[in-house]
Amino acid sequence: MQPVAVVTGVGRRLGRYLTDQLLDQGYRVFGQYHTSRVSASGESSLHLTQVDFRDSQALERWCQQILALTDRVDLLINNASLYQPDADTAADGMVQLTQCHQIHLQAPYLLMMHLNGRLQHAQGQIVNLTDIYIHHPNEDYSLYCATKAGLDSLTQSWARSLAPAVRVNSIEPGPILFLDEHSAEYRQQILARTLLQVEGGLEPIWQALWMLINNPYMTGARIPVDGGRSVAKL
Ligand SMILES: NC(=O)C1=CN([C@@H]2O[C@H](COP(=O)(O)OP(=O)(O)OC[C@H]3O[C@@H](n4cnc5c(N)ncnc54)[C@H](OP(=O)(O)O)[C@@H]3O)[C@@H](O)[C@H]2O)C=CC1
Ligand SMILES: Nc1nc2c(c(=O)[nH]1)N=C([C@H](O)[C@@H](O)CO)CN2
């Protein structure tokens, strides 16, 4: 029986990397992208759909498309995310808060509600990508951090409500992959506060995910993959 994964944000960086690993492991993947240029050419096990999670009706259509194409979901990965510093004005901030809510909370919620039956049938798992910042928020990214903290709360609630058939865990990345716009000074500032003093890369997140996939006795767990950033002196 070919395992089935539903992954959000597969168009770039971590989402693309995790999808490639899952395909290599023989998964059928339903992948969502927003603006990234993607192609499933030559990959019959990859089903790509463009969805803007700010459009709940488009998300509903994607859920119905998945339900029509598979009777099981072994793994749901909520990876999509909006990472921006807080806006300067209340008006712009309200737009940003709404978008963070839509992407970090509403989309995972609707996916769980619609796919729960498929997850129960497969005795599957939900893995939410949160952030070590949920425990010590970066005040310049308060809206991002607050809604990621909400996703952590949903992880804990779902672990209780979906058990015993479905497991629910979160991975809390630290500085795994800086953005091109991050200056050398900023990167050094972050890594100086990271015990292992290096950018983690994407492979350690895959290793944590593969461990969660293969360890049947983990649910409600929070897995920091952060080079010790979360235990270093602030
Ligand atoms: N990189 C890091 O160091 C860290 C990452 N994390 C978390 O790990 C996960 C992956 O990180 P990373 O790869 O850097 O993330 P990116 O910010 O590079 O990618 C975010 C993804 O979310 C998708 N997305 C953004 N806006 C929307 C939208 N409106 N509707 C639907 N999808 C949208 C993007 O789609 P598209 O590209 O198609 O537009 C993209 O695939 C995220 O949840 C992040 O918060 C946590 C801590 C550190
Ligand atoms: N969706 C994203 N979330 C986060 C990102 C990112 O690039 N996309 N990056 C970070 C930072 O690099 C952080 O780990 C170090 O300051 C956090 N979240």
mmCIF file of N, CA and C in Angstrom, residues 174-178 191 194 198-205 225-227:
data_model
loop_
_atom_site.group_PDB
_atom_site.id
_atom_site.type_symbol
_atom_site.label_atom_id
_atom_site.label_comp_id
_atom_site.label_asym_id
_atom_site.label_seq_id
_atom_site.Cartn_x
_atom_site.Cartn_y
_atom_site.Cartn_z
ATOM 1 N N GLY A 174 15.101 25.850 14.549
ATOM 2 C CA GLY A 174 15.854 27.047 14.889
ATOM 3 C C GLY A 174 16.417 27.626 13.605
ATOM 4 N N PRO A 175 17.596 28.211 13.650
ATOM 5 C CA PRO A 175 18.165 28.844 12.433
ATOM 6 C C PRO A 175 18.665 27.790 11.459
ATOM 7 N N ILE A 176 17.718 27.185 10.724
ATOM 8 C CA ILE A 176 18.067 26.133 9.780
ATOM 9 C C ILE A 176 18.463 26.660 8.413
ATOM 10 N N LEU A 177 17.835 27.755 7.986
ATOM 11 C CA LEU A 177 18.117 28.278 6.651
ATOM 12 C C LEU A 177 17.776 29.756 6.605
ATOM 13 N N PHE A 178 18.811 30.603 6.625
ATOM 14 C CA PHE A 178 18.566 32.043 6.572
ATOM 15 C C PHE A 178 18.002 32.430 5.206
ATOM 16 N N LEU A 191 23.879 33.131 15.146
ATOM 17 C CA LEU A 191 24.712 31.943 15.354
ATOM 18 C C LEU A 191 25.580 32.075 16.598
ATOM 19 N N THR A 194 23.727 30.529 19.250
ATOM 20 C CA THR A 194 23.357 29.145 18.946
ATOM 21 C C THR A 194 24.515 28.256 19.377
ATOM 22 N N VAL A 198 26.313 27.002 14.040
ATOM 23 C CA VAL A 198 26.195 26.856 12.589
ATOM 24 C C VAL A 198 24.712 26.839 12.189
ATOM 25 N N GLU A 199 24.458 27.248 10.964
ATOM 26 C CA GLU A 199 23.133 27.143 10.347
ATOM 27 C C GLU A 199 22.865 25.669 10.117
ATOM 28 N N GLY A 200 21.644 25.218 10.483
ATOM 29 C CA GLY A 200 21.408 23.779 10.529
ATOM 30 C C GLY A 200 21.238 23.103 9.184
ATOM 31 N N GLY A 201 20.643 23.827 8.222
ATOM 32 C CA GLY A 201 20.313 23.204 6.951
ATOM 33 C C GLY A 201 18.996 22.441 7.033
ATOM 34 N N LEU A 202 18.606 21.809 5.927
ATOM 35 C CA LEU A 202 17.290 21.164 5.838
ATOM 36 C C LEU A 202 17.315 19.697 6.246
ATOM 37 N N GLU A 203 18.440 19.026 6.095
ATOM 38 C CA GLU A 203 18.529 17.589 6.391
ATOM 39 C C GLU A 203 18.167 17.261 7.832
ATOM 40 N N PRO A 204 18.593 18.055 8.827
ATOM 41 C CA PRO A 204 18.219 17.718 10.215
ATOM 42 C C PRO A 204 16.704 17.729 10.452
ATOM 43 N N ILE A 205 15.989 18.571 9.726
ATOM 44 C CA ILE A 205 14.528 18.578 9.869
ATOM 45 C C ILE A 205 13.952 17.286 9.282
ATOM 46 N N VAL A 225 14.696 21.460 16.727
ATOM 47 C CA VAL A 225 15.850 21.141 15.869
ATOM 48 C C VAL A 225 16.530 22.481 15.610
ATOM 49 N N ASP A 226 17.404 22.885 16.543
ATOM 50 C CA ASP A 226 17.806 24.295 16.581
ATOM 51 C C ASP A 226 19.257 24.543 16.935
ATOM 52 N N GLY A 227 20.086 23.493 16.961
ATOM 53 C CA GLY A 227 21.502 23.698 17.279
ATOM 54 C C GLY A 227 21.723 24.223 18.681
#
